[in-house]
Amino acid sequence: MTTFAPLDAFPLAPPAQRWRQELERLYGAQGPEVAAQLEQALRAWRERLPEPAPGRRVLTQRDALLITYGDQFRDAPRPPLAVLADALDRWVRPGFSWVHLLPFFPYSSDDGFAVIDYGQVNPAWGTWDHIHRLQALGFDLMFDLVLNHVSSQHPWFQAFLRGEPEHQDTFLHLPPDTDLSDVVRPRPWPLLTRFETAQGPRWVWTTFSADQIDLNYRAPHVLLAMVNVMLDYVAHGASMLRLDAVAFTWKEVGTSCIHLPQAHALVRLFRAVLDDVAPHVLLLTETNVPHEENVRYFGDGYNEAQLVYQFPLPPLVLHTLLTRDSRALTEWARSVAPPTPATTFLNFLASHDGIGVRPVEGLLRADEVERLVEHTLAQGGEVSYRALPDGSRAVYELNITYWDALNPAYEGEPLERQVARFLAAHAILFALQGMPAVYVHSLFGSRGDREAVERTGQPRAINRARFALRALARELAQPRGRRRQVYDGMMALLQARARTDAFHPQQPQHVLAVNPGVFALWRGEPGAPGSVLALHEIAGTARTVRVPWPARPGPLVDVRTGRALGMAEGPTLTIPLRPYEVLWLRVPARAFTSPPRE
């Protein structure tokens, strides 16, 4: 059941006042004229969009998100989106309330992130009716707003190449000898790409690839067009929008061109527009950068994104399991807290991209990152790089499925131990404060697709394989097989989380340093009735841990299994743990933190 907070619950100025202010910040004297155009557009959208929800959406412990491609499950000749609906209904609905549907539009490269037409569903996959069916199944939907760039085949860019006046400022082109050495690069290839146009050669800004042409938000018509794209997605059922590559959206020659004040102004404007016409819709920023830069997209805690990715988590959890030492993860987790009740983190371990290493700058030493790189290569993975201003390159991400990253490539280790290790990693994900997201290949314990890398030359292809529906069903029918054990374990964890109030995103989190071989935390006030002590053995070794116990004696119950662990004895609780064991111990109502009245 969806929960809402009153519209006036947070300290915000009226939405129209806010988006008008942002337009003036972005466009100066042009701001009022652009505001009049936006107001006209919003009047039309208010008539088209459904009646606004009764308030702002509140995420709860029952919310979890699956990340998947629209053509992830295939069963020819049926449209992939129809097959996806059946797969979600059959395997996903018991544990997930949200689906992040990766770009499902006509595209030319990057598995959907080079969009040819923002307003159409890829005809090879299905229609908008298929998208609407996912919502009818009871899922909330997240769409990607790919707002930094379009495909080189997009009609806007084709018009630019033809020299049509209305699109000459839609894209940024510069002399080829422009000094762009200060620009932060996520890729190792040239920033400017030469194109032949009706007006001669033009060197166009292409942050991510020669097929992904950056939009120029200095031109107000570009912003207005993308607001219309965003609201069209809302009209088609999006309840959350992922602002792809938003950190790179505003360019100023002579600067880093990342996280510029205008990029934050764009986020605030999108937020204000949604608060105006669709206040139930959430924003998530995709900013794969160090933590302190990432959390700035919360703004003041109320006026930018409601969610940001917890990007340090994937490499930190991998480091923790590989080194069998939780101290780096513990130290980092102790420092993390969302700034206001209006925000939270999207926690994840894997996605359609690789495991980014920039987010652990300052959290792991250079030699520790290098060990992750060496391990990835030894496990059959790939490594992607980015260009530095001095012309050198640095590691950007590790391309490998999370199963392969955690489990040894050699034969001999029992499958049950590998599954336990994998589930322990995900139990950490599910226990942390925030909303959990699971990549579809992690839900089913997938191995990497080396053949796809060799066929495409793209390192990210290693964890983007598609499933043949019937073959996957046969594998899941094998009760002792890898996929079935992983799937059952993940669903059990998610369902336990959903029925435990202490895992609500706004419940407090207190991380404990009890043993390097254990990651431990309280959810809820430590020892209070209903609070949960979450213990995760991460070293693969049986051990006993001692935890300071703030409550009077009382029985403890593992919320995953319902198993009672007997009486807790203060002031220290002694708990034996098996290798990779997970215990989520709930304090019942009759355990109390102060003596009862006589």
XYZ file of C-alpha atoms in Angstrom:
598
model
C 0.000 0.000 0.000
C 1.428 3.385 -1.015
C 1.977 5.854 1.834
C 1.801 9.640 1.419
C 2.862 12.625 3.521
C 0.937 15.918 3.428
C 2.057 18.305 0.700
C 2.939 20.944 3.293
C 4.976 18.546 5.445
C 8.316 19.975 4.275
C 9.661 23.571 4.436
C 9.418 24.511 0.755
C 8.231 27.611 -1.072
C 5.353 27.133 -3.550
C 6.532 25.074 -6.555
C 5.862 27.753 -9.184
C 7.882 30.270 -7.201
C 10.762 27.808 -7.019
C 10.916 26.894 -10.707
C 10.652 30.559 -11.682
C 13.633 31.340 -9.447
C 15.676 28.554 -11.037
C 14.878 29.807 -14.535
C 16.148 33.249 -13.559
C 19.346 31.689 -12.186
C 19.880 29.766 -15.398
C 18.819 32.322 -17.987
C 19.013 35.730 -16.321
C 17.005 38.342 -18.198
C 15.458 35.624 -20.356
C 14.082 33.917 -17.259
C 10.608 35.543 -17.192
C 10.035 34.788 -20.873
C 11.068 31.152 -20.391
C 8.857 30.977 -17.285
C 5.855 32.107 -19.317
C 6.517 29.344 -21.841
C 6.881 26.772 -19.079
C 3.662 27.901 -17.395
C 1.813 27.489 -20.676
C 3.200 23.968 -21.035
C 2.291 23.061 -17.456
C -1.300 24.208 -17.942
C -1.610 21.663 -20.731
C 0.028 18.969 -18.615
C -2.306 19.591 -15.680
C -5.209 18.748 -17.969
C -3.547 15.595 -19.287
C -2.022 14.157 -16.125
C -4.146 12.165 -13.667
C -5.436 13.860 -10.546
C -2.417 14.436 -8.262
C -1.880 12.008 -5.414
C -2.987 13.170 -1.949
C 0.577 14.014 -0.934
C 4.237 13.193 -1.275
C 5.173 9.541 -1.531
C 6.779 8.003 1.558
C 8.970 4.941 1.071
C 8.685 2.126 3.637
C 10.390 -1.157 4.464
C 8.039 -2.823 1.976
C 9.686 -0.991 -0.932
C 12.406 -2.717 -2.948
C 13.398 -2.145 -6.558
C 14.402 -4.529 -9.342
C 16.659 -3.179 -12.117
C 15.979 -4.779 -15.505
C 16.040 -4.220 -19.237
C 12.779 -4.217 -21.159
C 13.989 -7.128 -23.293
C 15.622 -8.993 -20.397
C 13.419 -12.088 -20.814
C 12.899 -13.520 -24.284
C 10.410 -16.041 -25.600
C 10.037 -15.544 -29.361
C 7.847 -14.628 -31.138
C 6.224 -12.764 -28.225
C 7.212 -9.098 -27.685
C 9.914 -8.916 -24.999
C 7.897 -6.477 -22.880
C 5.015 -8.956 -22.779
C 7.455 -11.664 -21.701
C 8.864 -9.302 -19.067
C 5.411 -8.819 -17.566
C 4.965 -12.570 -17.208
C 8.422 -12.974 -15.654
C 7.833 -10.159 -13.177
C 4.456 -11.586 -12.226
C 5.895 -15.077 -11.778
C 9.223 -14.438 -10.054
C 9.552 -10.828 -8.940
C 6.277 -9.673 -7.410
C 6.696 -11.599 -4.124
C 9.698 -9.472 -3.109
C 9.652 -6.214 -5.046
C 7.318 -3.240 -5.249
C 9.302 -1.214 -7.818
C 10.786 -1.922 -11.244
C 13.508 0.224 -12.765
C 12.849 -0.287 -16.450
C 16.103 0.628 -18.162
C 15.708 2.691 -21.379
C 13.091 1.056 -23.578
C 13.103 3.603 -26.390
C 14.494 3.259 -29.923
C 18.271 3.555 -29.551
C 21.505 3.291 -31.515
C 24.069 2.171 -28.893
C 24.905 1.732 -25.196
C 22.001 -0.661 -24.626
C 19.430 2.120 -24.696
C 21.301 5.166 -23.422
C 21.697 6.654 -26.918
C 18.024 7.542 -27.401
C 16.668 8.103 -30.914
C 13.104 8.966 -29.858
C 12.147 9.871 -26.281
C 8.434 9.453 -26.927
C 8.260 5.948 -28.389
C 8.700 2.432 -27.084
C 11.215 0.399 -29.055
C 8.873 -1.275 -31.584
C 10.939 -4.457 -31.485
C 10.060 -4.775 -27.795
C 6.401 -3.766 -27.649
C 4.198 -0.728 -27.068
C 3.164 1.666 -24.324
C 0.339 -0.752 -23.536
C 2.955 -3.305 -22.469
C 4.552 -0.706 -20.172
C 1.152 0.096 -18.681
C 0.574 -3.591 -17.963
C 3.596 -3.607 -15.643
C 1.913 -0.892 -13.619
C -1.354 -2.839 -13.668
C 0.492 -5.765 -12.066
C 1.015 -3.538 -9.027
C 4.560 -2.331 -9.630
C 5.659 1.255 -9.261
C 7.854 2.151 -12.232
C 11.094 4.074 -12.552
C 12.093 5.382 -15.995
C 15.410 6.849 -17.087
C 15.379 10.498 -18.058
C 18.457 10.424 -20.306
C 18.899 14.167 -20.194
C 22.597 14.750 -20.912
C 22.698 13.451 -24.482
C 20.802 11.980 -27.427
C 21.707 9.520 -30.160
C 23.489 10.830 -33.240
C 20.410 9.480 -35.061
C 17.976 11.582 -33.020
C 15.883 13.937 -35.202
C 17.242 16.963 -33.324
C 20.825 16.095 -34.217
C 19.937 15.184 -37.762
C 18.347 18.641 -38.076
C 21.557 20.148 -36.685
C 23.585 18.313 -39.335
C 21.251 19.616 -42.050
C 21.821 23.158 -40.822
C 18.252 23.830 -39.699
C 18.376 27.101 -37.708
C 16.145 26.027 -34.806
C 18.610 23.302 -33.780
C 21.957 25.037 -34.253
C 22.115 25.773 -30.507
C 20.635 22.431 -29.383
C 24.170 21.022 -29.249
C 27.482 22.507 -28.194
C 30.204 22.732 -30.846
C 33.624 24.337 -30.396
C 36.847 24.915 -32.323
C 38.890 21.704 -32.247
C 41.823 23.408 -30.510
C 39.719 24.597 -27.538
C 41.526 23.923 -24.262
C 39.296 21.430 -22.446
C 41.967 20.025 -20.155
C 40.033 20.985 -17.006
C 37.002 18.900 -17.953
C 36.425 15.820 -15.784
C 36.123 12.819 -18.065
C 34.233 9.563 -17.429
C 35.683 8.018 -20.607
C 39.176 7.824 -22.164
C 38.347 8.965 -25.714
C 38.253 12.521 -27.157
C 35.654 14.938 -25.811
C 34.946 16.602 -29.174
C 33.813 14.548 -32.174
C 33.991 15.821 -35.745
C 30.795 15.747 -37.801
C 30.233 16.925 -41.347
C 27.304 19.353 -41.475
C 25.625 21.481 -44.116
C 27.712 24.357 -42.760
C 30.987 22.478 -42.853
C 32.802 20.409 -40.223
C 31.724 20.883 -36.603
C 33.452 19.517 -33.504
C 30.595 18.554 -31.199
C 30.697 17.866 -27.443
C 30.329 14.113 -26.778
C 30.981 13.237 -23.126
C 30.287 9.495 -23.324
C 30.776 8.406 -26.947
C 30.737 9.669 -30.519
C 27.175 8.334 -30.811
C 25.917 10.194 -27.711
C 25.635 13.909 -28.467
C 25.466 16.235 -25.473
C 22.518 18.602 -25.237
C 23.117 22.314 -24.679
C 21.003 23.482 -21.730
C 22.158 27.049 -22.287
C 19.410 27.069 -24.927
C 16.088 27.403 -23.038
C 14.190 25.425 -25.671
C 16.291 22.362 -24.777
C 15.229 22.560 -21.133
C 11.580 23.087 -22.073
C 11.702 20.080 -24.390
C 13.154 17.871 -21.646
C 10.506 19.008 -19.156
C 7.924 17.812 -21.672
C 9.754 14.488 -22.008
C 9.781 14.101 -18.229
C 6.068 14.793 -17.860
C 5.254 12.469 -20.748
C 6.911 9.699 -18.742
C 4.788 10.628 -15.733
C 1.702 10.434 -17.943
C 2.753 6.917 -18.925
C 3.066 5.770 -15.320
C 6.536 6.708 -14.054
C 6.536 7.197 -10.277
C 10.294 7.769 -10.087
C 12.678 9.328 -12.589
C 16.377 8.557 -12.741
C 18.317 11.634 -13.859
C 20.987 9.940 -15.943
C 24.428 11.621 -15.984
C 22.910 14.790 -14.527
C 26.265 15.935 -13.119
C 27.567 16.573 -16.657
C 24.590 18.510 -18.024
C 25.946 22.072 -17.862
C 29.155 23.012 -19.656
C 31.445 25.982 -19.003
C 34.761 25.997 -20.856
C 37.563 26.469 -18.341
C 35.791 24.506 -15.589
C 35.479 20.835 -14.665
C 32.016 20.720 -16.310
C 30.815 18.431 -13.536
C 28.571 19.387 -10.578
C 28.385 22.992 -11.751
C 25.845 25.149 -9.873
C 23.654 25.150 -12.970
C 23.453 21.332 -12.890
C 22.040 21.569 -9.365
C 19.683 24.308 -10.564
C 18.374 21.912 -13.216
C 17.672 19.275 -10.555
C 15.866 21.846 -8.403
C 13.828 22.952 -11.398
C 12.779 19.405 -12.298
C 11.866 18.828 -8.644
C 9.804 22.034 -8.484
C 7.966 21.183 -11.713
C 7.075 17.739 -10.374
C 5.992 19.211 -7.037
C 3.730 21.504 -9.052
C 1.936 18.966 -11.256
C 2.878 15.471 -9.957
C 4.077 15.691 -6.328
C 3.996 11.919 -5.853
C 6.854 11.402 -8.350
C 10.349 10.924 -6.909
C 13.717 11.963 -8.340
C 16.885 9.852 -8.204
C 20.193 11.312 -9.384
C 22.759 9.113 -11.123
C 26.081 10.621 -10.050
C 28.823 8.000 -9.873
C 31.277 10.152 -7.931
C 32.838 10.336 -4.443
C 30.308 10.303 -1.615
C 30.619 13.931 -0.528
C 29.905 15.084 -4.104
C 27.066 12.598 -4.518
C 25.062 13.650 -1.454
C 25.051 17.287 -2.583
C 22.244 16.263 -4.935
C 19.983 16.118 -1.888
C 20.280 19.919 -2.012
C 19.169 21.369 1.308
C 17.455 18.072 2.052
C 14.151 19.129 0.545
C 14.647 20.893 -2.780
C 16.635 18.510 -5.020
C 16.478 14.715 -5.335
C 14.647 12.583 -2.790
C 17.076 9.713 -3.457
C 20.716 9.338 -4.432
C 22.565 6.118 -5.149
C 24.817 4.753 -2.425
C 27.703 4.350 -4.876
C 30.451 3.435 -2.361
C 28.508 0.361 -1.264
C 29.295 -2.065 -4.155
C 33.102 -1.726 -3.988
C 33.140 -1.527 -0.183
C 31.086 -4.696 0.292
C 33.251 -6.472 -2.288
C 36.389 -5.316 -0.463
C 34.876 -6.476 2.832
C 34.110 -10.003 1.644
C 37.409 -10.421 -0.207
C 39.613 -9.177 2.646
C 37.397 -10.787 5.295
C 37.580 -7.514 7.172
C 34.589 -5.253 7.850
C 36.464 -2.272 9.269
C 36.463 -0.062 6.150
C 32.753 -0.717 5.582
C 31.985 -0.121 9.251
C 33.886 3.164 9.380
C 32.173 4.441 6.249
C 28.673 3.300 7.273
C 29.055 5.069 10.625
C 29.545 8.355 8.782
C 26.491 8.067 6.530
C 23.074 9.493 7.266
C 20.427 11.105 5.052
C 20.105 14.813 5.833
C 16.333 15.037 6.341
C 13.198 12.888 6.668
C 12.441 13.818 3.041
C 15.437 11.934 1.624
C 17.004 8.507 1.620
C 19.590 6.412 -0.200
C 19.094 3.888 -2.968
C 21.346 1.057 -1.832
C 22.639 -1.425 -4.391
C 25.515 -3.813 -5.097
C 25.188 -4.283 -8.862
C 23.559 -2.646 -11.844
C 23.658 -2.659 -15.634
C 26.943 -0.739 -15.358
C 30.119 -1.878 -13.654
C 31.275 -1.519 -10.056
C 32.452 2.091 -9.892
C 35.671 2.790 -7.994
C 35.596 6.615 -7.969
C 33.117 6.569 -5.063
C 35.706 4.922 -2.775
C 38.314 7.621 -3.312
C 39.374 8.491 0.223
C 37.697 5.373 1.627
C 40.060 2.713 0.280
C 43.788 3.103 -0.275
C 45.196 2.986 -3.808
C 46.704 -0.450 -3.178
C 43.334 -1.747 -1.959
C 41.647 -0.525 -5.139
C 44.417 -2.110 -7.193
C 43.734 -5.441 -5.469
C 40.088 -5.164 -6.529
C 41.266 -4.570 -10.100
C 43.618 -7.567 -10.021
C 40.909 -9.750 -8.510
C 38.391 -8.706 -11.175
C 40.787 -9.617 -13.981
C 41.659 -12.929 -12.311
C 37.940 -13.726 -12.112
C 37.498 -13.205 -15.853
C 36.118 -9.681 -15.602
C 37.068 -6.479 -17.397
C 38.201 -3.030 -16.277
C 37.060 0.292 -17.780
C 39.075 3.499 -17.591
C 38.553 7.254 -17.700
C 40.846 9.988 -19.007
C 42.675 12.347 -16.636
C 43.589 15.974 -17.434
C 47.280 15.093 -17.846
C 46.458 12.583 -20.568
C 46.870 9.519 -18.386
C 44.021 7.220 -17.435
C 42.549 5.896 -14.221
C 40.298 2.978 -13.375
C 36.637 3.961 -13.659
C 34.770 0.713 -13.006
C 35.071 -3.057 -12.671
C 33.030 -4.977 -15.232
C 31.943 -8.272 -13.714
C 28.767 -9.804 -12.315
C 28.565 -9.573 -8.540
C 28.396 -13.359 -8.282
C 31.689 -13.728 -10.149
C 33.239 -10.891 -8.148
C 32.482 -12.619 -4.846
C 33.075 -16.247 -5.690
C 36.346 -17.923 -6.726
C 36.822 -18.916 -10.336
C 38.497 -22.196 -9.383
C 36.536 -25.396 -8.916
C 36.209 -27.056 -5.563
C 34.461 -24.663 -3.198
C 31.004 -25.998 -2.317
C 28.138 -24.189 -4.012
C 26.342 -23.806 -0.675
C 29.266 -21.788 0.697
C 29.296 -19.549 -2.374
C 25.555 -18.963 -2.082
C 25.918 -18.134 1.621
C 28.651 -15.588 0.825
C 26.527 -13.988 -1.890
C 23.468 -13.796 0.364
C 25.486 -12.342 3.248
C 26.579 -9.511 0.961
C 22.983 -8.817 -0.006
C 21.760 -9.063 3.575
C 24.073 -6.131 4.342
C 22.464 -4.262 1.451
C 18.957 -4.991 2.735
C 19.751 -4.101 6.359
C 21.184 -0.650 5.693
C 19.097 2.491 5.989
C 17.515 3.325 2.641
C 15.685 1.586 -0.183
C 17.342 -1.533 -1.665
C 17.766 -2.112 -5.388
C 18.726 -5.456 -6.937
C 19.976 -5.976 -10.469
C 18.128 -8.775 -12.234
C 21.323 -10.802 -12.729
C 21.988 -10.715 -8.991
C 18.471 -11.968 -8.241
C 19.279 -15.094 -10.241
C 22.997 -15.425 -9.418
C 24.237 -14.980 -12.993
C 27.763 -15.655 -14.200
C 29.455 -13.241 -16.605
C 28.900 -13.355 -20.366
C 32.459 -13.438 -21.737
C 31.230 -14.234 -25.240
C 29.249 -10.973 -25.335
C 32.368 -8.978 -24.476
C 34.319 -10.647 -27.260
C 31.457 -10.177 -29.724
C 30.778 -6.509 -28.980
C 34.103 -5.251 -27.670
C 32.164 -3.621 -24.809
C 33.320 -4.478 -21.257
C 29.868 -3.706 -19.829
C 28.344 -6.457 -21.969
C 29.682 -8.964 -19.442
C 26.733 -8.387 -17.092
C 24.044 -7.508 -19.627
C 23.106 -10.958 -20.945
C 19.431 -11.583 -21.707
C 17.525 -14.624 -20.457
C 15.811 -17.205 -22.600
C 12.648 -17.505 -20.517
C 12.199 -21.246 -20.806
C 15.862 -22.012 -20.155
C 15.769 -19.847 -17.035
C 12.609 -21.606 -15.870
C 14.331 -24.976 -16.271
C 17.293 -23.800 -14.199
C 15.016 -22.435 -11.498
C 13.237 -25.787 -11.371
C 16.442 -27.372 -10.021
C 16.136 -26.950 -6.230
C 19.869 -27.380 -5.527
C 21.043 -25.358 -8.513
C 22.840 -22.029 -8.172
C 20.037 -19.912 -9.581
C 17.318 -21.452 -7.407
C 19.318 -21.241 -4.198
C 20.201 -17.605 -4.830
C 16.658 -16.685 -5.842
C 15.072 -18.372 -2.815
C 17.591 -16.802 -0.453
C 17.115 -13.316 -1.875
C 13.343 -13.549 -1.700
C 13.457 -14.780 1.890
C 15.627 -11.825 2.886
C 13.425 -9.299 1.078
C 10.226 -10.694 2.550
C 11.704 -10.644 6.060
C 12.722 -7.035 5.542
C 9.250 -6.092 4.303
C 7.530 -7.379 7.433
C 9.988 -5.721 9.860
C 9.211 -2.128 10.835
C 12.786 -1.502 11.998
C 13.928 -1.564 8.357
C 11.789 1.448 7.444
C 14.090 3.922 5.624
C 13.496 6.550 8.293
C 14.293 4.281 11.226
C 17.669 5.205 12.730
C 20.809 3.224 12.056
C 23.637 2.610 14.531
C 26.669 0.764 13.164
C 28.718 -1.285 15.632
C 32.385 -2.280 15.599
C 32.154 -5.663 17.310
C 34.570 -7.825 15.302
C 36.449 -7.380 11.987
C 34.810 -10.584 10.775
C 31.288 -9.255 11.318
C 29.331 -6.298 9.976
C 26.857 -5.321 12.685
C 24.270 -2.610 13.093
C 21.137 -1.695 14.957
C 18.045 -0.578 13.064
C 15.761 1.406 15.293
C 16.848 2.729 18.671
C 19.231 0.133 20.146
C 17.406 -2.237 22.451
C 14.023 -0.567 22.050
C 10.999 -2.817 21.464
C 10.859 -3.708 17.790
C 14.459 -2.712 17.085
C 16.668 -5.152 15.180
C 20.273 -6.144 15.773
C 21.602 -7.193 12.351
C 24.712 -9.395 12.341
C 26.495 -10.512 9.166
C 29.470 -12.892 9.314
C 31.685 -11.831 6.377
C 34.892 -13.870 6.756
C 33.577 -17.386 6.217
C 34.679 -18.533 9.674
C 32.651 -19.656 12.672
C 33.027 -17.198 15.532
C 31.408 -15.833 18.660
C 30.662 -12.140 18.942
C 29.911 -10.061 22.007
C 27.614 -7.102 21.586
C 26.888 -4.439 24.227
C 23.276 -5.055 25.149
C 21.183 -2.007 26.094
C 17.996 -3.926 26.958
C 16.907 -5.913 29.963
C 16.790 -9.691 29.429
C 14.238 -10.852 26.938
C 13.856 -13.415 24.160
C 15.328 -12.568 20.759
C 13.718 -13.659 17.511
C 15.403 -13.951 14.117
C 12.983 -12.097 11.841
C 14.109 -14.206 8.871
C 13.268 -17.591 10.351
C 11.068 -16.823 13.362
C 13.509 -18.843 15.472
C 13.788 -17.756 19.109
C 17.334 -17.474 20.425
C 16.492 -17.655 24.088
C 17.131 -14.902 26.595
C 19.462 -11.970 26.069
C 21.648 -11.373 29.104
C 22.965 -7.872 29.777
C 25.178 -6.009 29.727
C 26.787 -8.096 26.943
C 25.080 -10.375 24.453
C 27.150 -13.377 23.320
C 26.148 -14.832 19.953
C 27.710 -17.700 17.990
C 27.775 -17.258 14.200
C 28.347 -19.837 11.499
C 30.372 -18.964 8.370
C 28.498 -16.257 6.413
C 25.534 -16.508 8.760
C 23.035 -13.652 8.868
C 21.010 -12.953 12.011
C 18.426 -10.176 12.171
C 17.449 -10.256 15.851
C 14.336 -8.369 16.889
C 13.784 -7.114 20.412
C 10.224 -8.059 21.385
C 7.820 -5.790 23.196
C 8.559 -7.305 26.588
C 12.252 -6.503 26.396
C 12.694 -3.056 27.871
C 15.476 -0.536 28.342
C 14.518 0.690 31.824
C 13.201 -1.104 34.927
C 9.423 -1.541 35.100
C 7.394 0.513 37.556
C 6.813 -1.199 40.883
